[in-house]
mmCIF file of C-alpha atoms and ligand atoms in Angstrom:
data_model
loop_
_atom_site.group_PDB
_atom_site.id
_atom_site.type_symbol
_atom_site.label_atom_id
_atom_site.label_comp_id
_atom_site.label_asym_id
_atom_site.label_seq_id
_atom_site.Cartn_x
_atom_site.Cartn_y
_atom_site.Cartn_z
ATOM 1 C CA UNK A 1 0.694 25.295 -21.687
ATOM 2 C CA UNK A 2 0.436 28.822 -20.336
ATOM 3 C CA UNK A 3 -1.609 29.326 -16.868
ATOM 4 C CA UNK A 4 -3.500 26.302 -17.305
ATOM 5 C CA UNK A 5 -1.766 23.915 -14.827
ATOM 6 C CA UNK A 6 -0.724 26.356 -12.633
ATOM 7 C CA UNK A 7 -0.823 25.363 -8.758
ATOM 8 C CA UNK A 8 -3.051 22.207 -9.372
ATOM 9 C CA UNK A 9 -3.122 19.229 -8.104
ATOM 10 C CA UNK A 10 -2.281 16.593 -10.471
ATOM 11 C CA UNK A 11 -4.185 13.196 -9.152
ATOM 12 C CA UNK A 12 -5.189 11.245 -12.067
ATOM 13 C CA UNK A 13 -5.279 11.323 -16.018
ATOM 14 C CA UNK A 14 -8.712 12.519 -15.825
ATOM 15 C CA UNK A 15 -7.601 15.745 -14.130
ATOM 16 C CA UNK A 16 -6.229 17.287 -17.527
ATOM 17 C CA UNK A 17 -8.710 18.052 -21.018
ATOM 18 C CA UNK A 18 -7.322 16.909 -24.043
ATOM 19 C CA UNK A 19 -5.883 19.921 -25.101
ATOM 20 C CA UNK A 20 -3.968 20.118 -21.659
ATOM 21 C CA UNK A 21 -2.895 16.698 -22.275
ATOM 22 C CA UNK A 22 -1.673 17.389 -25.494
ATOM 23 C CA UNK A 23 -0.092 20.690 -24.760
ATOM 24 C CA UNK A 24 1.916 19.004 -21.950
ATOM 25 C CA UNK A 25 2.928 16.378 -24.686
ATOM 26 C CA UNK A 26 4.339 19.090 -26.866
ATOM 27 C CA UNK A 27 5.958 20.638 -23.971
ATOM 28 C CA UNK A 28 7.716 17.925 -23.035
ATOM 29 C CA UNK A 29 9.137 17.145 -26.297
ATOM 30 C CA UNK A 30 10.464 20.788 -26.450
ATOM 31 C CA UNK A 31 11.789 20.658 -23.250
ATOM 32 C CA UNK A 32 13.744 16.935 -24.616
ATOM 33 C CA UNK A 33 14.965 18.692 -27.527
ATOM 34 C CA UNK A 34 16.824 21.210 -25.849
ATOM 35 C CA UNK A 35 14.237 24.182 -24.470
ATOM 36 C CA UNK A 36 15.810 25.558 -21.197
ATOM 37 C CA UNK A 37 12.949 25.076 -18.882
ATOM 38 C CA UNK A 38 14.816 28.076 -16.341
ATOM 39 C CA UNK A 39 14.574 27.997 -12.639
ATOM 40 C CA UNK A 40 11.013 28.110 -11.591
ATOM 41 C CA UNK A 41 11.675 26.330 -8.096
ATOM 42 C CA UNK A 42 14.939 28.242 -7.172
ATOM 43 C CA UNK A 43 15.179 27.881 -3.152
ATOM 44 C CA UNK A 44 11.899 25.940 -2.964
ATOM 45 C CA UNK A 45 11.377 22.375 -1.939
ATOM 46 C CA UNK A 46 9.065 19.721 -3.233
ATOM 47 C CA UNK A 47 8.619 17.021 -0.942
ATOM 48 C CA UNK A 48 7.864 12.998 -2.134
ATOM 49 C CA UNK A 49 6.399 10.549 -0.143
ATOM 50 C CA UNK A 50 7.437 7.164 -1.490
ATOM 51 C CA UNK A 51 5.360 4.658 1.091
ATOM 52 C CA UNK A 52 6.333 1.842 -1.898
ATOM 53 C CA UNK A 53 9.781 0.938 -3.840
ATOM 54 C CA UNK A 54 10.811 3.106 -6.952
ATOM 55 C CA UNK A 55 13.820 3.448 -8.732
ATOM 56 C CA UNK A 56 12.056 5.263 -11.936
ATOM 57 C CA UNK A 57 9.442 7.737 -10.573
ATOM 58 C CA UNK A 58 11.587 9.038 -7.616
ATOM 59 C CA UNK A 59 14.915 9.264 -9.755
ATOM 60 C CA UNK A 60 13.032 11.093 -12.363
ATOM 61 C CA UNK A 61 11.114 13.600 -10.234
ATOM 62 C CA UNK A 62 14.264 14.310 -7.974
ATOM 63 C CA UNK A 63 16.178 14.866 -11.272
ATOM 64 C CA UNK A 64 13.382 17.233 -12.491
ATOM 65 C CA UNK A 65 13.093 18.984 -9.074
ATOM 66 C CA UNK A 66 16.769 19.776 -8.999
ATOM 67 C CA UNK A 67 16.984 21.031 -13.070
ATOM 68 C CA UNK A 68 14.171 23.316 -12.239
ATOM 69 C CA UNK A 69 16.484 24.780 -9.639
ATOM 70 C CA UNK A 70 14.252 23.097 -6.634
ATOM 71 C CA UNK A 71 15.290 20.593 -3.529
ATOM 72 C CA UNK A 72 13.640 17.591 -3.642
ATOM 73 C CA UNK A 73 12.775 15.803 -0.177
ATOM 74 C CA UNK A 74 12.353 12.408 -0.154
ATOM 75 C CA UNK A 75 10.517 10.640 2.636
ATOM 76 C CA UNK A 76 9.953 6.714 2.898
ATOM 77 C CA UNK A 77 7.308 4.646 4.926
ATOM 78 C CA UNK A 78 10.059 3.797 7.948
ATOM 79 C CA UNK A 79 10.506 7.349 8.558
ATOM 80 C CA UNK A 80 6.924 9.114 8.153
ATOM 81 C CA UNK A 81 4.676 6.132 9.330
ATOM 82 C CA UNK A 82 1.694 7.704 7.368
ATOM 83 C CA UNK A 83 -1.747 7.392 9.457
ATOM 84 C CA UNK A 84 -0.014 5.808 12.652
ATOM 85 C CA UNK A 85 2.983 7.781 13.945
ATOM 86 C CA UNK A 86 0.438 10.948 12.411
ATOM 87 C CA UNK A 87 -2.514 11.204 10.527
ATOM 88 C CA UNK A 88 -2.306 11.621 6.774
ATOM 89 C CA UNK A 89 -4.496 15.211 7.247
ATOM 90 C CA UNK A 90 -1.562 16.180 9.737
ATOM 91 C CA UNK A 91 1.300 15.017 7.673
ATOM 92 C CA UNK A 92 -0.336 16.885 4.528
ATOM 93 C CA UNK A 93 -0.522 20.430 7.013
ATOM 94 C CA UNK A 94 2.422 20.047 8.163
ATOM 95 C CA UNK A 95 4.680 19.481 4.785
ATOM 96 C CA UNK A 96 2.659 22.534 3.794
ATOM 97 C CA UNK A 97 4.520 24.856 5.748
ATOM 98 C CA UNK A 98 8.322 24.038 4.295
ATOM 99 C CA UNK A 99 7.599 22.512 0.599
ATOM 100 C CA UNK A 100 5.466 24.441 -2.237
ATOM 101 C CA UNK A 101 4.429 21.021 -3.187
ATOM 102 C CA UNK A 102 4.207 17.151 -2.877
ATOM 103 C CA UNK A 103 4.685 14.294 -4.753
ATOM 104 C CA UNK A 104 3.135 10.927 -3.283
ATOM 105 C CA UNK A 105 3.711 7.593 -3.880
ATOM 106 C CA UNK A 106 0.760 5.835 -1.470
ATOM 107 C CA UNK A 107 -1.167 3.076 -2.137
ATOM 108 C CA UNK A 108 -4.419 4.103 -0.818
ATOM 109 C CA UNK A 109 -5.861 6.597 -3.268
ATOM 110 C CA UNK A 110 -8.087 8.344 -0.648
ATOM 111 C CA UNK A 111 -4.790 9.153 1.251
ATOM 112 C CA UNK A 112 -3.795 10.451 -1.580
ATOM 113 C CA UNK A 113 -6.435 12.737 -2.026
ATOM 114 C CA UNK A 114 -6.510 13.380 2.288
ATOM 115 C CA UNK A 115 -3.449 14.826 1.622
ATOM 116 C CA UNK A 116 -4.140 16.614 -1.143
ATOM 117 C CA UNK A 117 -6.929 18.077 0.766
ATOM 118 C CA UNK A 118 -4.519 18.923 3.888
ATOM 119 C CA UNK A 119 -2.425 20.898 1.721
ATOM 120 C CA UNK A 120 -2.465 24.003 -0.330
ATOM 121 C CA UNK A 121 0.279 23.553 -2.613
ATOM 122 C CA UNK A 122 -0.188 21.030 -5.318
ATOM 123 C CA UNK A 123 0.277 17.359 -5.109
ATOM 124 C CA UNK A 124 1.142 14.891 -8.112
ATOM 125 C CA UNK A 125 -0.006 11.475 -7.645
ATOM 126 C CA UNK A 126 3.345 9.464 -8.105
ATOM 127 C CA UNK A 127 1.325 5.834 -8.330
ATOM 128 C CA UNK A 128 -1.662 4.841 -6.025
ATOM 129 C CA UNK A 129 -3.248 0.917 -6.110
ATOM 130 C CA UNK A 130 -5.766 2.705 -8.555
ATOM 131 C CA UNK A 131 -3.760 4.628 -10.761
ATOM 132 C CA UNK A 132 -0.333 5.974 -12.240
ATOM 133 C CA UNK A 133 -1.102 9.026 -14.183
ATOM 134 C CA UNK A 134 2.507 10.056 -14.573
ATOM 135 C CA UNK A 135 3.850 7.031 -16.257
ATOM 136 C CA UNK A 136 0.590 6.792 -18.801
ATOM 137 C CA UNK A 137 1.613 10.423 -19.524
ATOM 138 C CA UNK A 138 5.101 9.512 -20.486
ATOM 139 C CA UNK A 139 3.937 6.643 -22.277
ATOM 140 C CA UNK A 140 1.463 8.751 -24.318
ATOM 141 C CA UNK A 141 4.636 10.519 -25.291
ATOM 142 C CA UNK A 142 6.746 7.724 -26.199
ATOM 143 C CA UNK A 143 3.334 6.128 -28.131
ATOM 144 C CA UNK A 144 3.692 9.598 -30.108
ATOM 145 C CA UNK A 145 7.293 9.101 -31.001
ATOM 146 C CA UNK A 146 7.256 5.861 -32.087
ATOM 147 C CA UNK A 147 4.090 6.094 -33.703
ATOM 148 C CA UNK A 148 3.933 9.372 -35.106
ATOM 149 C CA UNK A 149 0.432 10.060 -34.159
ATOM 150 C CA UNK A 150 -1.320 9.697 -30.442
ATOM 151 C CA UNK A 151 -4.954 10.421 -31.030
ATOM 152 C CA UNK A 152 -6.722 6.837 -32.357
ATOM 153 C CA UNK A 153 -3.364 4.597 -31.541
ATOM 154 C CA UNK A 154 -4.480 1.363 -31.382
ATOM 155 C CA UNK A 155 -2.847 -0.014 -28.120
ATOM 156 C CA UNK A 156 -3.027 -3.602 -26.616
ATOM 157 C CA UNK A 157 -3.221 -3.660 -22.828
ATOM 158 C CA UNK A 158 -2.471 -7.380 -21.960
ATOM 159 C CA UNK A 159 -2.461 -8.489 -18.238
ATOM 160 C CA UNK A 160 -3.517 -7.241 -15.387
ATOM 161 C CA UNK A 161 -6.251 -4.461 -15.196
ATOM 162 C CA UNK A 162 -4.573 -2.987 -11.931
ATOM 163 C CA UNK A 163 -3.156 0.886 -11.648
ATOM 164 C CA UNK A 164 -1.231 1.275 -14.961
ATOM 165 C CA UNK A 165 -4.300 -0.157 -16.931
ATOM 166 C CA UNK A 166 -6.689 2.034 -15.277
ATOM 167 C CA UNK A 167 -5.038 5.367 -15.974
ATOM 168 C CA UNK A 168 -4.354 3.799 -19.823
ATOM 169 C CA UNK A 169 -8.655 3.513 -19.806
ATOM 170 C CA UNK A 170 -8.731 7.061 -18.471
ATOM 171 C CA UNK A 171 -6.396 8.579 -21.272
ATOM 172 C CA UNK A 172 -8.474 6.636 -23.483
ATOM 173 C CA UNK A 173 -11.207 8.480 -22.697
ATOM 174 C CA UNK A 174 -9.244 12.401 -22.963
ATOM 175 C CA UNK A 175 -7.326 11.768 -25.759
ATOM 176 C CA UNK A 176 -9.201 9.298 -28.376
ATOM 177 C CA UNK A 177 -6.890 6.163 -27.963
ATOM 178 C CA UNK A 178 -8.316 2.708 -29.719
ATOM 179 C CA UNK A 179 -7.254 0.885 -26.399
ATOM 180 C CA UNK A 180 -8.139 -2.616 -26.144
ATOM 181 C CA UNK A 181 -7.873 -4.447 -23.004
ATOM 182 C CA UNK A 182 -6.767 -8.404 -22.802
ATOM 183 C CA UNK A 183 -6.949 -9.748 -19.029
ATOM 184 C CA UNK A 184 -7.479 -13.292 -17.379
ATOM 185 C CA UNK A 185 -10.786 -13.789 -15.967
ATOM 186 C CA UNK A 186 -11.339 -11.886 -12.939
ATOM 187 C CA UNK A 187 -8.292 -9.842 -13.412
ATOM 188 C CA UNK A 188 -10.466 -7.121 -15.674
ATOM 189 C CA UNK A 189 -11.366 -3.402 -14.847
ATOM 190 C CA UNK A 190 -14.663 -1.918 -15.683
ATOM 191 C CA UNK A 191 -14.297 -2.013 -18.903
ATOM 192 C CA UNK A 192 -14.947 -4.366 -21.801
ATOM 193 C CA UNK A 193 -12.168 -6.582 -22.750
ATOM 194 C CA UNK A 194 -11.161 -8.151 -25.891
ATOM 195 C CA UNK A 195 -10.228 -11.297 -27.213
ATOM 196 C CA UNK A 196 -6.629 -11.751 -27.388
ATOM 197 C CA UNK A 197 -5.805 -12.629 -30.928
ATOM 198 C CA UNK A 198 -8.734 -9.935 -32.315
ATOM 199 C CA UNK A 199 -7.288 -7.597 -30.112
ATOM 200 C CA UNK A 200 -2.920 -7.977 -31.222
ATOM 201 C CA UNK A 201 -4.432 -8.628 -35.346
ATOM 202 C CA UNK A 202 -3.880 -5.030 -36.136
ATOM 203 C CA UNK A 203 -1.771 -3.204 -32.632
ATOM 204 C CA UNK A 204 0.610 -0.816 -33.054
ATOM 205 C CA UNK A 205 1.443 -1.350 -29.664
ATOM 206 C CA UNK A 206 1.387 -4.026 -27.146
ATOM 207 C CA UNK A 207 1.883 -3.226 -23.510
ATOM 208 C CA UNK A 208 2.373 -5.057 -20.357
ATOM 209 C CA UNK A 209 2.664 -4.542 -16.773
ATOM 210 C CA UNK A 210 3.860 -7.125 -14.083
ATOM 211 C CA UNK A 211 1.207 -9.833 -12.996
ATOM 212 C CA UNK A 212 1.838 -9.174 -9.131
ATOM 213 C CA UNK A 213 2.303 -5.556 -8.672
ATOM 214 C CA UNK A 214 3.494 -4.117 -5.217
ATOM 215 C CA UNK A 215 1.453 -4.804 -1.889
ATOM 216 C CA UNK A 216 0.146 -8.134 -3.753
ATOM 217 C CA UNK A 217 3.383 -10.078 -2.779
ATOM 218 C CA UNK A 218 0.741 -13.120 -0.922
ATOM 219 C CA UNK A 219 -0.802 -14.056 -4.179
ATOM 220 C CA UNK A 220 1.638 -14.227 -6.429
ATOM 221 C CA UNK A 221 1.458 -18.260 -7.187
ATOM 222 C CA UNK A 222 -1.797 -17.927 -7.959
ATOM 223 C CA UNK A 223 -1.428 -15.146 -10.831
ATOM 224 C CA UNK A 224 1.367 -17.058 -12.140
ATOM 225 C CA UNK A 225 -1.138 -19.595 -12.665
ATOM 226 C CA UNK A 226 -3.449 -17.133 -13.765
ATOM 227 C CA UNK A 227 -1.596 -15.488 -15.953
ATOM 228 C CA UNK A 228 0.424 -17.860 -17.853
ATOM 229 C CA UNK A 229 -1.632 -17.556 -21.174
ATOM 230 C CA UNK A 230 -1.381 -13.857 -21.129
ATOM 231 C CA UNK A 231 2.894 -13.701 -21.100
ATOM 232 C CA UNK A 232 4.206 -11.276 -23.826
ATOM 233 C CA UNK A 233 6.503 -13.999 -25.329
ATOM 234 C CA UNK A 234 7.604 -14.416 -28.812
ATOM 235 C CA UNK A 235 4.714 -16.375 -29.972
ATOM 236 C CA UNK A 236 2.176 -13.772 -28.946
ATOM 237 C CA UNK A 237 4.421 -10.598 -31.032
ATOM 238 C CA UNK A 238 4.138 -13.454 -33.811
ATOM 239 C CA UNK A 239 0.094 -12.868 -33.457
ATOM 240 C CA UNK A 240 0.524 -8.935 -34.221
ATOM 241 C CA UNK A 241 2.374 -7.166 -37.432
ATOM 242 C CA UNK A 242 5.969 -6.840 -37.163
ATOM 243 C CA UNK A 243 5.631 -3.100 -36.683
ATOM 244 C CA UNK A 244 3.773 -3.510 -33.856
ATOM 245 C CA UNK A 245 6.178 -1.587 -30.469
ATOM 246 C CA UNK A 246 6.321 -3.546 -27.171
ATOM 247 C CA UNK A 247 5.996 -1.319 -23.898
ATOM 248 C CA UNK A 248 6.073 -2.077 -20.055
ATOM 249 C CA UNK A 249 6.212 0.490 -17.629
ATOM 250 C CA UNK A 250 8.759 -1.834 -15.118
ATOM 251 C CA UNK A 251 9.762 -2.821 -13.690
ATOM 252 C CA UNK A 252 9.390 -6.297 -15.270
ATOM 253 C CA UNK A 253 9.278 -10.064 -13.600
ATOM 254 C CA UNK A 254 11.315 -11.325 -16.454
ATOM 255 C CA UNK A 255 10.101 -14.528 -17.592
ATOM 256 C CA UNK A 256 6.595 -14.053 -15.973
ATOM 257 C CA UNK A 257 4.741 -11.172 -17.868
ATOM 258 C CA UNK A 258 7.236 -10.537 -20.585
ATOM 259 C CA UNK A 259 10.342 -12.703 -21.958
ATOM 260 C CA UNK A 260 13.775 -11.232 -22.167
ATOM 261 C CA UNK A 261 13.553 -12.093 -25.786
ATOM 262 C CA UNK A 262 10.781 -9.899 -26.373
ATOM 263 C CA UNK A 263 12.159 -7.165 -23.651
ATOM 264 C CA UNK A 264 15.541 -6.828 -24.671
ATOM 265 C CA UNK A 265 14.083 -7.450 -28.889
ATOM 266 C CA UNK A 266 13.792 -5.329 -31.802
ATOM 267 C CA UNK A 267 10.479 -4.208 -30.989
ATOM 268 C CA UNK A 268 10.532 -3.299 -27.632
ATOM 269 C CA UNK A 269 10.729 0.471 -26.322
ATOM 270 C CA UNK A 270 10.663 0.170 -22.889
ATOM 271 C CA UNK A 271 14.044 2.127 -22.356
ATOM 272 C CA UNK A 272 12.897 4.993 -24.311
ATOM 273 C CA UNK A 273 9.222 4.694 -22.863
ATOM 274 C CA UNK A 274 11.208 4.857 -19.296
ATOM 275 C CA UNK A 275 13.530 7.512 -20.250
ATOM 276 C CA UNK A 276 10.289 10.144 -21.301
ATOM 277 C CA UNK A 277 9.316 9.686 -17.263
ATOM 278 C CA UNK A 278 11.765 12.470 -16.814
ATOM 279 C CA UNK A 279 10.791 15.016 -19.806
ATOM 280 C CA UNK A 280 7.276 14.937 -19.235
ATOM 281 C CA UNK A 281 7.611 14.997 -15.373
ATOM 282 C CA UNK A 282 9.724 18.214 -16.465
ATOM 283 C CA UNK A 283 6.668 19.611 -17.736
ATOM 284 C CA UNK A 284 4.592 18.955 -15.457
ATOM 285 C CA UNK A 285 6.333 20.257 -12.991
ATOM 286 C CA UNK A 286 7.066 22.770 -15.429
ATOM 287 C CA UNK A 287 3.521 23.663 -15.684
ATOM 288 C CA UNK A 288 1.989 23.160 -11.944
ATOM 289 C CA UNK A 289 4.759 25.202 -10.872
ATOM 290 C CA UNK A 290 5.381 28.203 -13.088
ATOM 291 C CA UNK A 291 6.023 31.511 -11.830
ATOM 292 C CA UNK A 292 2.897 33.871 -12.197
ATOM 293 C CA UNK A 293 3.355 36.422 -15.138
ATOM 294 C CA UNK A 294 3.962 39.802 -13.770
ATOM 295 C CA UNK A 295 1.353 42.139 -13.167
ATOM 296 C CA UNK A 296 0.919 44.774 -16.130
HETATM 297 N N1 LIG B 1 7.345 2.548 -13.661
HETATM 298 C C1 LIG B 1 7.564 2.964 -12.411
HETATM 299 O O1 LIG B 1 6.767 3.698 -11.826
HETATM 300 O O2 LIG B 1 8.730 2.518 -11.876
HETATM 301 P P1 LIG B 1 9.169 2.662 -10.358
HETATM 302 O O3 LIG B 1 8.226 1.829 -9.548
HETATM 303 O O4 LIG B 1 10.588 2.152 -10.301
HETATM 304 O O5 LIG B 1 9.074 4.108 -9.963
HETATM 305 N N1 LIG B 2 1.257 -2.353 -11.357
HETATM 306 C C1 LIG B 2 2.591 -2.113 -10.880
HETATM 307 C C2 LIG B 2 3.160 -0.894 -11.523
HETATM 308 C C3 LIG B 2 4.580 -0.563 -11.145
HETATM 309 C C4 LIG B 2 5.093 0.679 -11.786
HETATM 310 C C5 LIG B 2 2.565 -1.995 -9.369
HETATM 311 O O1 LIG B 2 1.622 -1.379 -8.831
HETATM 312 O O2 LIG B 2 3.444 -2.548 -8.713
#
């Protein structure tokens, strides 16, 4: 990975080349198969700013922080009050001057980038309404181990064509994936979708996310009305070959977007897929902040 993440912000998918991408990939799998990744935040802090729920992203970073020999900070909506007790600009400034860096769970993405803006130490977008670069990163990881092979996987998106799907259209785009993308009517991105049975005839993987993700709490009968064709069940797996891996970044609505026979069935991943949040948040943080090689 060498210098090239260095102090950078990491905001979306599209932030990294492919060979960055990749190279944080093959980090990460190092770093899971026993590379000691050393102490690069010894007596720093990172602070995380979790205005949503999260049991994977904040375990996983706070577990990375610490093994890197760092103090992780977390801060939750109740307590910060992000653009009314303070502006986001002022909140940004002012974490500047005790943390070497941020990571930010906020739903608006141009908050997130206000406070990357306010600060000079690097911030790592930790899931916004628009996208969640770290878990498609992970998941490009886990597609590689189960797969054997990232560049071309043909992946199924089926649902909605909210935050997870987005960043899954931008890693499309840097690393080469054969990503097709099955949504309701009105629930698409800007993108072109496929048909459904086309689409699973030949997947390696199929991959859903919840129908009603956080801060959409008021519609939810409607997408379960909306959604209802589109449930990764046992009849839909039966539509793609039996090698064919099941992912879901949860958490999952059980019995809305995905049965527990398929979650909890031979083909589904989703433990390993959650597990890799951890290694490859290890090398990011790894990467954004490594110590600067020593003057000759
Ligand atoms: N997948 C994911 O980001 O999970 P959390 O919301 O629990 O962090
Ligand atoms: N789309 C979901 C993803 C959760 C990790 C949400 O925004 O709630």
């Amino acid at each position: 990975m060498g210098e090239a993440l260095r102090g950078r912000d990491f905001l979306a998918v599209s932030d990294l080349s492919r060979e960055e991408l990749l190279d944080l990939l093959e980090i990460a799998s190092q770093l899971k198969g026993g590379l000691d990744p050393g102490t690069p935040l010894a007596r720093n802090s990172v602070a995380m700013i979790f205005l949503r729920p999260s049991n994977r992203t904040r375990v996983s970073f706070e577990a990375a922080v610490h093994r890197l020999g760092g103090h992780p900070i977390a801060l939750f909506d109740r307590e910060i009050d992000m653009g009314r007790r303070e502006s986001v600009a002022d909140v940004g400034r002012i974490l500047d001057r005790f943390v070497v860096g941020l990571v930010a769970r906020v739903p608006s993405d141009r908050d997130l980038r206000g406070l990357a803006q306010a600060m000079q130490g690097p911030v790592i977008n930790a899931m916004t309404d628009r996208g969640h670069p770290c878990q498609i990163l992970a998941d490009c990881l886990t597609v590689q181990e189960q797969l054997g092979h990232l560049e071309g996987a043909r992946i199924t998106f089926v649902g909605d064509g909210n935050n997870v799907c987005n960043s899954w259209m931008e890693a499309a785009e840097v690393v080469g994936l054969d990503l097709r993308v099955v949504t309701p009517p009105g629930y698409s991105p800007p993108f072109p979708t496929s048909e459904l049975d086309s689409a699973l005839a030949d997947t390696e993987i199929i991959y859903t996310d919840v129908w009603t993700s956080m801060g959409q709490e008021e519609q939810h009968e409607d997408r379960r009305q909306d959604f209802g064709p589109y449930q990764v069940n046992q009849s839909l797996l039966a539509k793609a070959p039996q090698s064919a891996k099941v992912m879901h970044c949860l958490p999952a609505h059980r019995g809305e977007e995905i049965t527990d026979e398929v979650l909890d069935g031979p083909q589904s991943v989703v433990f390993a897929q959650a597990e890799n949040r951890f290694w490859v948040q290890l090398a990011l943080l790894l990467g954004i902040f490594a110590p600067a090689a020593a003057a000759p």
